[in-house]
mmCIF file of C-alpha atoms in Angstrom:
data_model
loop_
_atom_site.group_PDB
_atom_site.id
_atom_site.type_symbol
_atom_site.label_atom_id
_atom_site.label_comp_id
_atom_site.label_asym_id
_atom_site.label_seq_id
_atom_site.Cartn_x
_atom_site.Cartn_y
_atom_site.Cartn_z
ATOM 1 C CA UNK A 1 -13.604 9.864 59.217
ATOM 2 C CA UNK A 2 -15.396 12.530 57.630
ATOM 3 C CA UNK A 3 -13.577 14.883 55.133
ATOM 4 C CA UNK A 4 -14.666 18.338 55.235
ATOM 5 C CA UNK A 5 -13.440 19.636 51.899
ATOM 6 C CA UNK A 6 -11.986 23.475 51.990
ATOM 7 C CA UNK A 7 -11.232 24.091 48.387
ATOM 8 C CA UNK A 8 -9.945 27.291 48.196
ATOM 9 C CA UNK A 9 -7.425 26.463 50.675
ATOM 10 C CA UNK A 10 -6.185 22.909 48.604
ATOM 11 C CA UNK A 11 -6.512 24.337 45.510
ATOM 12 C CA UNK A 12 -4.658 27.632 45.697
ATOM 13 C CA UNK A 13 -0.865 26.558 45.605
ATOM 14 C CA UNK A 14 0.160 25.614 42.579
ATOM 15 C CA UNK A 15 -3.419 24.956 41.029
ATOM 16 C CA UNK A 16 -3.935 28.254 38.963
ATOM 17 C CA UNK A 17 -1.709 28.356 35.366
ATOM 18 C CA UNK A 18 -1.561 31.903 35.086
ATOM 19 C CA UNK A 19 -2.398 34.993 36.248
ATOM 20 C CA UNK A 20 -1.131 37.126 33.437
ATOM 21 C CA UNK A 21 -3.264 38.985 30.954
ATOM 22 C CA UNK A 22 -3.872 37.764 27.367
ATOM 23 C CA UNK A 23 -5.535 40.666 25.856
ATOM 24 C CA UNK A 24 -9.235 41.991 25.035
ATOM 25 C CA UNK A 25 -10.404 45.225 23.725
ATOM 26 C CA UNK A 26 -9.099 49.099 23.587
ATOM 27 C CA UNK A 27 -9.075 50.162 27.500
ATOM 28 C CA UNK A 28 -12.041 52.384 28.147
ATOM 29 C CA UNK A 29 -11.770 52.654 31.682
ATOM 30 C CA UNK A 30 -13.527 49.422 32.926
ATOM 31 C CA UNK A 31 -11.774 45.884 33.131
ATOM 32 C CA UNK A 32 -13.498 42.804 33.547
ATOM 33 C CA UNK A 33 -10.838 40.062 35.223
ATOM 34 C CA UNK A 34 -12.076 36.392 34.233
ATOM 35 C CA UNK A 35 -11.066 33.004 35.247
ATOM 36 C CA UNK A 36 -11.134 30.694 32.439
ATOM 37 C CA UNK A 37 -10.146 26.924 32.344
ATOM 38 C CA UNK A 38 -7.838 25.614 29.747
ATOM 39 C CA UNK A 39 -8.919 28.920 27.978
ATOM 40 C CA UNK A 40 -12.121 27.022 26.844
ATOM 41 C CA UNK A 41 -14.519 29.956 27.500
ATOM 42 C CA UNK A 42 -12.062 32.547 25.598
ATOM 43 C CA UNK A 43 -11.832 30.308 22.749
ATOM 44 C CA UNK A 44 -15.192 29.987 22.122
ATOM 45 C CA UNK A 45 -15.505 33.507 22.642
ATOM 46 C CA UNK A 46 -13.001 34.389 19.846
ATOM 47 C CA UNK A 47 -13.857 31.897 17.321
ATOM 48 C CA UNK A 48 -17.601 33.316 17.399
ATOM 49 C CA UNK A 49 -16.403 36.594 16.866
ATOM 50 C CA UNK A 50 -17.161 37.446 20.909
ATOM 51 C CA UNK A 51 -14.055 38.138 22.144
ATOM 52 C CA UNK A 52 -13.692 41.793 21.932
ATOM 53 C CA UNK A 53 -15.792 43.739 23.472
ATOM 54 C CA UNK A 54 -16.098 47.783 22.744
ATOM 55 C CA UNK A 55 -16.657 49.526 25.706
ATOM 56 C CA UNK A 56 -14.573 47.579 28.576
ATOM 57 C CA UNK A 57 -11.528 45.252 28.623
ATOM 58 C CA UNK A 58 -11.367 41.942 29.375
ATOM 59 C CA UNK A 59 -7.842 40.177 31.197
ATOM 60 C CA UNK A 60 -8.167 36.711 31.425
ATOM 61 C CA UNK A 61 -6.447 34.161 33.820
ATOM 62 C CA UNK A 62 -6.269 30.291 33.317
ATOM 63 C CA UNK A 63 -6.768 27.452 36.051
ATOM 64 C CA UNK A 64 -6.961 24.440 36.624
ATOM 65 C CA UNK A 65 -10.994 23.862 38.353
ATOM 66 C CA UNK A 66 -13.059 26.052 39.622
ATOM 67 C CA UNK A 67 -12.082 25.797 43.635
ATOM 68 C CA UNK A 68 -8.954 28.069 42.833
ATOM 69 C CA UNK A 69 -11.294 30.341 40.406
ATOM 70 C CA UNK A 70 -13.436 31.012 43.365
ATOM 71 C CA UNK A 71 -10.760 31.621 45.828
ATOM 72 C CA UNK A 72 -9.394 34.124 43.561
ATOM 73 C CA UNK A 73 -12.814 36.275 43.192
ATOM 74 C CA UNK A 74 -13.100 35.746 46.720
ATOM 75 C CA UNK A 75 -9.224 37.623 47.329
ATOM 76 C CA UNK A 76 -10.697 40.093 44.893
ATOM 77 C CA UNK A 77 -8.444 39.318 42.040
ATOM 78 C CA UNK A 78 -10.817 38.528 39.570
ATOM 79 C CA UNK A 79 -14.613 39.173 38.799
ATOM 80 C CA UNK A 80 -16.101 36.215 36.568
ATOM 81 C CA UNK A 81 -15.174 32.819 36.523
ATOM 82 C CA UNK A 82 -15.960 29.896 34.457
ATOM 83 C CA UNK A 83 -17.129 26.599 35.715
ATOM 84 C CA UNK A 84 -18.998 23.453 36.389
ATOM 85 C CA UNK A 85 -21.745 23.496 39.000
ATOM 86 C CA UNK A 86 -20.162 21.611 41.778
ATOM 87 C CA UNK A 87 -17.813 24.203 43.127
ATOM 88 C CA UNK A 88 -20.319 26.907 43.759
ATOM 89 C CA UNK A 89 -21.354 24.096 46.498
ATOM 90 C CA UNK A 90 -18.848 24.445 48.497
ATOM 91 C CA UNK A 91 -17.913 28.096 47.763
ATOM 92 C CA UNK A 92 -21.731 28.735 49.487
ATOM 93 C CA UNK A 93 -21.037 26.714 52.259
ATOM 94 C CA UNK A 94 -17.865 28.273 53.026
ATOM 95 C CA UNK A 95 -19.627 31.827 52.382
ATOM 96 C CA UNK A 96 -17.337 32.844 49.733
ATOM 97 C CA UNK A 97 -18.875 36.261 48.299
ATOM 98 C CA UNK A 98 -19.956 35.121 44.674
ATOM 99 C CA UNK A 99 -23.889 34.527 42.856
ATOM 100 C CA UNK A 100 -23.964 32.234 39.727
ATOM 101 C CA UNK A 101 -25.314 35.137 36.996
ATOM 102 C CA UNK A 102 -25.946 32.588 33.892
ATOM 103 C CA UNK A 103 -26.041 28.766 33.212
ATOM 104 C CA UNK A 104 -24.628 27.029 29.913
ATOM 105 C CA UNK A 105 -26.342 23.368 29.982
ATOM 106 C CA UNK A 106 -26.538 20.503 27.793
ATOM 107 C CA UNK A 107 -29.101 20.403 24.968
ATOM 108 C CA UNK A 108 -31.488 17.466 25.477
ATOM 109 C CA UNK A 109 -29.976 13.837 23.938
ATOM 110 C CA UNK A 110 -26.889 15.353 24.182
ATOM 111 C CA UNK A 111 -23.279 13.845 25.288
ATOM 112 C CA UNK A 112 -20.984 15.093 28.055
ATOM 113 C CA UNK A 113 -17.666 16.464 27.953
ATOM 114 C CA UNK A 114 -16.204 14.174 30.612
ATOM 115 C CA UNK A 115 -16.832 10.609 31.706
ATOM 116 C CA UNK A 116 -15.625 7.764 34.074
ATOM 117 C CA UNK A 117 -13.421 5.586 32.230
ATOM 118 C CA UNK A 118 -11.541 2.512 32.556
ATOM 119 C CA UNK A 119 -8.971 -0.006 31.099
ATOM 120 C CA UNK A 120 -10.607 -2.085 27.960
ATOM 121 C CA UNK A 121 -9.687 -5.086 29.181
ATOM 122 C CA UNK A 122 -10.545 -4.229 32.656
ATOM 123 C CA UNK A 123 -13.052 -6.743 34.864
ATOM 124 C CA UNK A 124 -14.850 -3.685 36.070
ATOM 125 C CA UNK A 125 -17.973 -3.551 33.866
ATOM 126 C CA UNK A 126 -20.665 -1.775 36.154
ATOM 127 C CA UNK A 127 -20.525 1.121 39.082
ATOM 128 C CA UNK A 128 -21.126 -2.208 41.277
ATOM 129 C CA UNK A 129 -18.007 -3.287 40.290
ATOM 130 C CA UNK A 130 -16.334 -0.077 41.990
ATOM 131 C CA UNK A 131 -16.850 -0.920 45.513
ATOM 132 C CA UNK A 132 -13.100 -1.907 46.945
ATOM 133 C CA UNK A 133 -11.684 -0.481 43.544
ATOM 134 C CA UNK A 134 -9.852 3.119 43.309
ATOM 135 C CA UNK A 135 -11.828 5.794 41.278
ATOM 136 C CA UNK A 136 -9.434 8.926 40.865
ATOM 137 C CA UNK A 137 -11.343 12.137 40.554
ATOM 138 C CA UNK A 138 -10.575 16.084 41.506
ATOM 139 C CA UNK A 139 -12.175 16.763 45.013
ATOM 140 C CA UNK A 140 -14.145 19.693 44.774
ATOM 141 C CA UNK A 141 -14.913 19.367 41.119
ATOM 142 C CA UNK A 142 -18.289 18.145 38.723
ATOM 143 C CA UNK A 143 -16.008 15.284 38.326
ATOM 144 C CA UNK A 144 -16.417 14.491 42.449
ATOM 145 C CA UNK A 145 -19.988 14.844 42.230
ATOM 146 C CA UNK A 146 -20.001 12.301 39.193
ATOM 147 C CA UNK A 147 -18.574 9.819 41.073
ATOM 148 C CA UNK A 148 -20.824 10.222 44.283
ATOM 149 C CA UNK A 149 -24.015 10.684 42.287
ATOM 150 C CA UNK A 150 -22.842 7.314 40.666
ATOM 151 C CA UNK A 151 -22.043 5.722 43.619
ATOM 152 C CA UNK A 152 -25.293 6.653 45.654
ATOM 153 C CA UNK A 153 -27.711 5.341 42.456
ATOM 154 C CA UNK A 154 -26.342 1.767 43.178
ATOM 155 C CA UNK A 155 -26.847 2.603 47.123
ATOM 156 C CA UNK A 156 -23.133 2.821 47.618
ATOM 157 C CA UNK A 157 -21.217 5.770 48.419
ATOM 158 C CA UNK A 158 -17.569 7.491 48.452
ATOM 159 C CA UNK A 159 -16.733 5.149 51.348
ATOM 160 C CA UNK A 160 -17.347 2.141 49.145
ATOM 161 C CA UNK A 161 -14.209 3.107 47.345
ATOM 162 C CA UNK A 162 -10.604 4.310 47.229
ATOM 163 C CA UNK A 163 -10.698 7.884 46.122
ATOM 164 C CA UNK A 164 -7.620 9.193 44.267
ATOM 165 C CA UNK A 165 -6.621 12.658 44.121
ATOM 166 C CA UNK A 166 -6.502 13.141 40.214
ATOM 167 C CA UNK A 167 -2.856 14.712 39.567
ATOM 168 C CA UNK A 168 -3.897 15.603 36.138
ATOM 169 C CA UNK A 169 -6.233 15.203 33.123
ATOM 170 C CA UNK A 170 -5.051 12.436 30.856
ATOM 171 C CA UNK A 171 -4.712 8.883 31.561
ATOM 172 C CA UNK A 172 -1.614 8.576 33.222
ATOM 173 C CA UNK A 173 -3.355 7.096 36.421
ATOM 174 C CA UNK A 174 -4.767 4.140 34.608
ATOM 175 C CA UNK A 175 -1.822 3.717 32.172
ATOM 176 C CA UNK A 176 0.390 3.323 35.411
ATOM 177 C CA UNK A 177 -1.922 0.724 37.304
ATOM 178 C CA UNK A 178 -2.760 3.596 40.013
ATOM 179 C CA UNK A 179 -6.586 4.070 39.476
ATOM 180 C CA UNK A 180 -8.721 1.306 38.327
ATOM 181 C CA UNK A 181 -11.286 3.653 36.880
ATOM 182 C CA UNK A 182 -10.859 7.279 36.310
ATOM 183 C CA UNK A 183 -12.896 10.327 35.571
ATOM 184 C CA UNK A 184 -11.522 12.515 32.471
ATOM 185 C CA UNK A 185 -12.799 15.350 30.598
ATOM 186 C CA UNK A 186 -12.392 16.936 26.768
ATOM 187 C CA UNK A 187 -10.029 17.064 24.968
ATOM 188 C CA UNK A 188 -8.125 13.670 26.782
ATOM 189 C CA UNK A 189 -11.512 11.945 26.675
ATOM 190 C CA UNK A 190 -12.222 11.850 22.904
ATOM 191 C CA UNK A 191 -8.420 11.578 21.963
ATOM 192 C CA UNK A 192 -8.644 8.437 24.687
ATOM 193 C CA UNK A 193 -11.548 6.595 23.204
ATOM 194 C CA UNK A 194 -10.086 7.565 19.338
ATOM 195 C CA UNK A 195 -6.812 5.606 20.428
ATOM 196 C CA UNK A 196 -8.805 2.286 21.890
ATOM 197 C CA UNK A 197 -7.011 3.087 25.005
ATOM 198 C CA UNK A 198 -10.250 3.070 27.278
ATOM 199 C CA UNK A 199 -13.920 1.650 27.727
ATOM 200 C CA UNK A 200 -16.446 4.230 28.956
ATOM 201 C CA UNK A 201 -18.359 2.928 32.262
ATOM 202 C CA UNK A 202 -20.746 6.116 32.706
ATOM 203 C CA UNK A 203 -20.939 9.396 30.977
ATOM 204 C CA UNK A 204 -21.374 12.461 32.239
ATOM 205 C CA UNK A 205 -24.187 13.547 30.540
ATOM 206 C CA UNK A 206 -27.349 13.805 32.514
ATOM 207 C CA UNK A 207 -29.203 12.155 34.803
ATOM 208 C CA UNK A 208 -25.492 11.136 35.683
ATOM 209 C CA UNK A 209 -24.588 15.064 35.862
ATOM 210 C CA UNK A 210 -27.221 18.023 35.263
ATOM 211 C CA UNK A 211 -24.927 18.894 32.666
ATOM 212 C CA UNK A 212 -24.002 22.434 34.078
ATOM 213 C CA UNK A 213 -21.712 24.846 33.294
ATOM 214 C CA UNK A 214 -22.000 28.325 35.219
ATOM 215 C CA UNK A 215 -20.552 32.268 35.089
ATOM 216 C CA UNK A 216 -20.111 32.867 38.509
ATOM 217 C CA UNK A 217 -19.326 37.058 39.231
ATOM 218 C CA UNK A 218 -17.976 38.176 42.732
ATOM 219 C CA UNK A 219 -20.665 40.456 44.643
ATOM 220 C CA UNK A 220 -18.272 42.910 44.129
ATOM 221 C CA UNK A 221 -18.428 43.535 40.404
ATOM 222 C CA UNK A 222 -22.027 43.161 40.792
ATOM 223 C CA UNK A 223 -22.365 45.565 43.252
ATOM 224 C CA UNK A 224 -20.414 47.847 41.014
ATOM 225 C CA UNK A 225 -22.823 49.553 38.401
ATOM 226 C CA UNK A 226 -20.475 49.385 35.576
ATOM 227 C CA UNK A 227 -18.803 46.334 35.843
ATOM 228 C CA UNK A 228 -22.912 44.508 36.255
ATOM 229 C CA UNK A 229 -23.307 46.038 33.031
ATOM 230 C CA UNK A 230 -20.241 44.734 31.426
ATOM 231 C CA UNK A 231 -20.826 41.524 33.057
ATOM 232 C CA UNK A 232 -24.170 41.559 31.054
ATOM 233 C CA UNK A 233 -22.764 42.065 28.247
ATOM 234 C CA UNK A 234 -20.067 38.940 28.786
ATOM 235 C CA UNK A 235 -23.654 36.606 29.744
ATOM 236 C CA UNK A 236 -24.894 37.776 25.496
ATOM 237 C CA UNK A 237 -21.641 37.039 24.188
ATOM 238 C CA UNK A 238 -21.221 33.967 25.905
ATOM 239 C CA UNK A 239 -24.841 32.697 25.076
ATOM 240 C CA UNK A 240 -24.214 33.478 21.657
ATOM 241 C CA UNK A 241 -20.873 31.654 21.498
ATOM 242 C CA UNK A 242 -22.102 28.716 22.570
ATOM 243 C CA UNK A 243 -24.858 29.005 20.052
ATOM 244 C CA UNK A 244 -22.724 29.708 17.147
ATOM 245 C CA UNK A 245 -20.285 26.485 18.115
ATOM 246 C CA UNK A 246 -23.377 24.408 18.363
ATOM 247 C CA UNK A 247 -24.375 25.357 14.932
ATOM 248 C CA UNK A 248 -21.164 25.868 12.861
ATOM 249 C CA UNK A 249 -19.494 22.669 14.628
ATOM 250 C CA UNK A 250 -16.992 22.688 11.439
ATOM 251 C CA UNK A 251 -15.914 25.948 11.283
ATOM 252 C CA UNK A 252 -15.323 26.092 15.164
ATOM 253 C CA UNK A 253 -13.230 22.979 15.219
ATOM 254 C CA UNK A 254 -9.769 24.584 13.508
ATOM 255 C CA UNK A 255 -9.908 26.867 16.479
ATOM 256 C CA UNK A 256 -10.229 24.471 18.776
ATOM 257 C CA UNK A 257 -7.961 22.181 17.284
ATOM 258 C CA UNK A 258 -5.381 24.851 17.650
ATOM 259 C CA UNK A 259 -6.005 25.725 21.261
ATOM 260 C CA UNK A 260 -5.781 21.561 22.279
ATOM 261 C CA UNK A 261 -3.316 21.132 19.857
ATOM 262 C CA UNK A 262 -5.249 18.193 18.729
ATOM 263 C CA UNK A 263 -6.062 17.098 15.168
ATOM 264 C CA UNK A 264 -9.316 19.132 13.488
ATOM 265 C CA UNK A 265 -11.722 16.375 13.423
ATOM 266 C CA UNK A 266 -10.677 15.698 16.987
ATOM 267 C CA UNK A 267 -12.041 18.990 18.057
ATOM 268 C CA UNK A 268 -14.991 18.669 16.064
ATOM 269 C CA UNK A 269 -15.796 15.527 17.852
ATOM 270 C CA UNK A 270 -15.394 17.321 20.671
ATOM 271 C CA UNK A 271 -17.462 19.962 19.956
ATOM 272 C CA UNK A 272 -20.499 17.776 18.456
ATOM 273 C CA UNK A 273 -20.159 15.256 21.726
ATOM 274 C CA UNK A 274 -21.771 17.720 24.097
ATOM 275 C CA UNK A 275 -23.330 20.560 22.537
ATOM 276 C CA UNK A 276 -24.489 23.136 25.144
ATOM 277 C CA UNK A 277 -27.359 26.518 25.376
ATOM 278 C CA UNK A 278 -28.043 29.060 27.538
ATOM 279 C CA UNK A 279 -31.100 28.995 29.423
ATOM 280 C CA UNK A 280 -32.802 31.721 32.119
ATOM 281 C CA UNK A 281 -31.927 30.271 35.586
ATOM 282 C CA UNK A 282 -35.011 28.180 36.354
ATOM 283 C CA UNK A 283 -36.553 26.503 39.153
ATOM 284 C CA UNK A 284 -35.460 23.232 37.870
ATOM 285 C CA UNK A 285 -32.030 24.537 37.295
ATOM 286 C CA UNK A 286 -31.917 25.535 40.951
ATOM 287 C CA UNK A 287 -33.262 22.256 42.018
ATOM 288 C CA UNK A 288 -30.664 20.158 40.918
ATOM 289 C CA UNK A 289 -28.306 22.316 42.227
ATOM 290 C CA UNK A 290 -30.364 21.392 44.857
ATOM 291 C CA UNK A 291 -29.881 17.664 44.871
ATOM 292 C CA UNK A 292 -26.479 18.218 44.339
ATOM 293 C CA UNK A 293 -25.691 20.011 47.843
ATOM 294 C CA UNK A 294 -27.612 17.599 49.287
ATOM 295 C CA UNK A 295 -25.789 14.754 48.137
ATOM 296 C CA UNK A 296 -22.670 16.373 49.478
ATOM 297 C CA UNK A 297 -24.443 16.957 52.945
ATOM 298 C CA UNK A 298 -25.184 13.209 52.870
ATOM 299 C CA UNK A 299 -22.075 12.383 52.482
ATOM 300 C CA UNK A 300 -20.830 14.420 55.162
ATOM 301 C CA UNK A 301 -18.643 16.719 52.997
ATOM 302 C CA UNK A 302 -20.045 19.912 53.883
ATOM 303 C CA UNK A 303 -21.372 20.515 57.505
ATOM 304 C CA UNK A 304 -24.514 22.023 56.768
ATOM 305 C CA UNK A 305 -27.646 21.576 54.689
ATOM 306 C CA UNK A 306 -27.558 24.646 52.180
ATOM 307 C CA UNK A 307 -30.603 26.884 50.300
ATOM 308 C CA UNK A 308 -29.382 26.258 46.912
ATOM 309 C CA UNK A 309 -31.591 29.458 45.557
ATOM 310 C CA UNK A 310 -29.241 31.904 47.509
ATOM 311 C CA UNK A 311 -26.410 31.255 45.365
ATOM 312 C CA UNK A 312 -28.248 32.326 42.233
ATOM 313 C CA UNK A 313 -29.000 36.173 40.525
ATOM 314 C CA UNK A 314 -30.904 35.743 38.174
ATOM 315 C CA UNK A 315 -30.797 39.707 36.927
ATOM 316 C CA UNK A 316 -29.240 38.730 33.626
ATOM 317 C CA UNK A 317 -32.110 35.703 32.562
ATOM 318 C CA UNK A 318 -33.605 37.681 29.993
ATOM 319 C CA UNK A 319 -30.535 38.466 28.608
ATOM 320 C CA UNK A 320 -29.566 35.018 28.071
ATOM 321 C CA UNK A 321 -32.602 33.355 26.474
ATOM 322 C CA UNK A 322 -32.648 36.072 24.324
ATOM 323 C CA UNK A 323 -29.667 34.944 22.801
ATOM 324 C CA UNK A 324 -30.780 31.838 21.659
ATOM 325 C CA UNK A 325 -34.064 32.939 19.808
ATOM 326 C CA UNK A 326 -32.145 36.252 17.846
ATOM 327 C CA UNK A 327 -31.939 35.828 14.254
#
């Protein structure tokens, strides 16, 4: 049976955390609504000094993956999200009204923030070792992708396996004997490994993933003069965030710390394990998003074969490689 995977619609109820505002700079008449995740974007943004824009406001909502992010810019409740790659797959082939406008990507030798994980002790000690086994991941997610993309380099695929629906992001899955191997992501993964209680299997970092993170706008605000501008303004600071918390690893961490409520060298392990850049949305960028939505049309969970490039404005490129070569 093939699963044809609507996110917007599975992810809707009960995925988002909250809608509410959390503040941004004096009103001057333009608002910028962004989705965040686990308020990672706005905390790097404030801890670089990037969080408060002059001339427009930002109101911020949190979630829980990027599926619910994109159905809310699709019900016109918010106009920038913030994301891995995989999503924007199936928010293309469902037609959703959004473009990717900048791409965050690992810098080369560098880690991941997620990985696939298992029990120490556990027999499983190759992706071989999956087939018959239960793998819990988040359908719709980078972490779905990472699991297929796994899967199909050993000539296997989803169907080899027992997909779980991952009901959260620690290890409560494999503590309880209900995954044998699970994916997890930052902050769970570091504090994970620190405590001995898991063995990674494969990281995320690429070839296993590209390594993407995207700001994805609604063709709304970018069809609105002012809020494109604004929205360029968002691609600088976030380049530049990510540059400073590359660079000043330390002084990031406390902030981070304090937003995972994790210990400080925690968060600087977090922050050192996959450091990231901005980068003008290239042709080898788009190809492999490329790959990706292929992979998913392989596998039968979206119906058609997609043009990758569509999904992609590249209006703000300049603007973010020119972040990473300012003074």
């Amino acid at each position: 049976m093939k699963l044809f995977l609507t996110p917007f619609r599975t992810f809707v109820a009960g995925a988002f955390l909250s809608l509410a505002a959390c503040g941004g700079a004096p009103d001057s008449g333009t608002t910028i609504k962004i989705g965040d995740q686990l308020h990672a974007l706005k905390s790097s943004l404030d801890v670089s000094g990037e969080g408060a824009p002059t001339d427009y406001k930002i109101e911020w909502a949190n979630f829980v993956g990027g599926p619910p992010i994109i159905a809310a810019q699709t019900g016109g409740s918010l106009d920038v999200g913030w994301m891995a790659e995989t999503p924007l797959i199936f928010a293309q082939a469902a037609g959703s009204p959004v473009k990717v406008v900048a791409v965050s990507k690992t810098v080369e030798g560098g880690g991941s923030p997620y990985a696939l994980v298992v029990k120490p002790d556990s027999p499983i000690r190759s992706i071989a070792d999956l087939r018959g086994k239960s793998v819990s991941f988040m359908k719709g997610t980078v972490l779905h992708y990472f699991v297929a993309r796994l899967l199909d380099k050993q000539g296997l695929s989803l169907k080899d396996i027992k997909p779980v629906q991952a009901t959260g992001f620690g290890t409560g899955l494999l503590d309880k004997g209900s995954a044998d191997a699970i994916t997890i992501g930052e902050p769970y993964l570091t504090q994970a490994l620190d405590a001995g209680k898991v063995r990674v299997l494969a990281s995320g970092a690429p070839p296993n993933t590209p390594g993407f993170f995207y700001l994805v706008a609604s063709d709304a605000a970018l069809a609105d003069p002012v809020k494109a501008k604004a929205i360029g303004d968002l691609v600088a600071r976030a380049a530049r965030a990510t540059r400073w918390q590359r660079e000043n690893p330390a002084k990031a961490a406390p902030a981070l710390a304090k937003r995972y409520n994790v210990d400080a060298k925690i968060a600087e392990k977090i922050i050192t394990r996959a450091p990231a850049s901005y980068a003008p949305i290239s042709d080898a960028i788009v190809a492999a998003h490329q790959d990706e939505a292929d992979l998913f049309f392989k596998e039968g969970l979206i119906r058609k074969k997609l043009d990758a490039s569509l999904i992609f404005d590249r209006r703000y490129d300049a603007i973010a490689a020119a972040q990473e070569v300012a003074k």
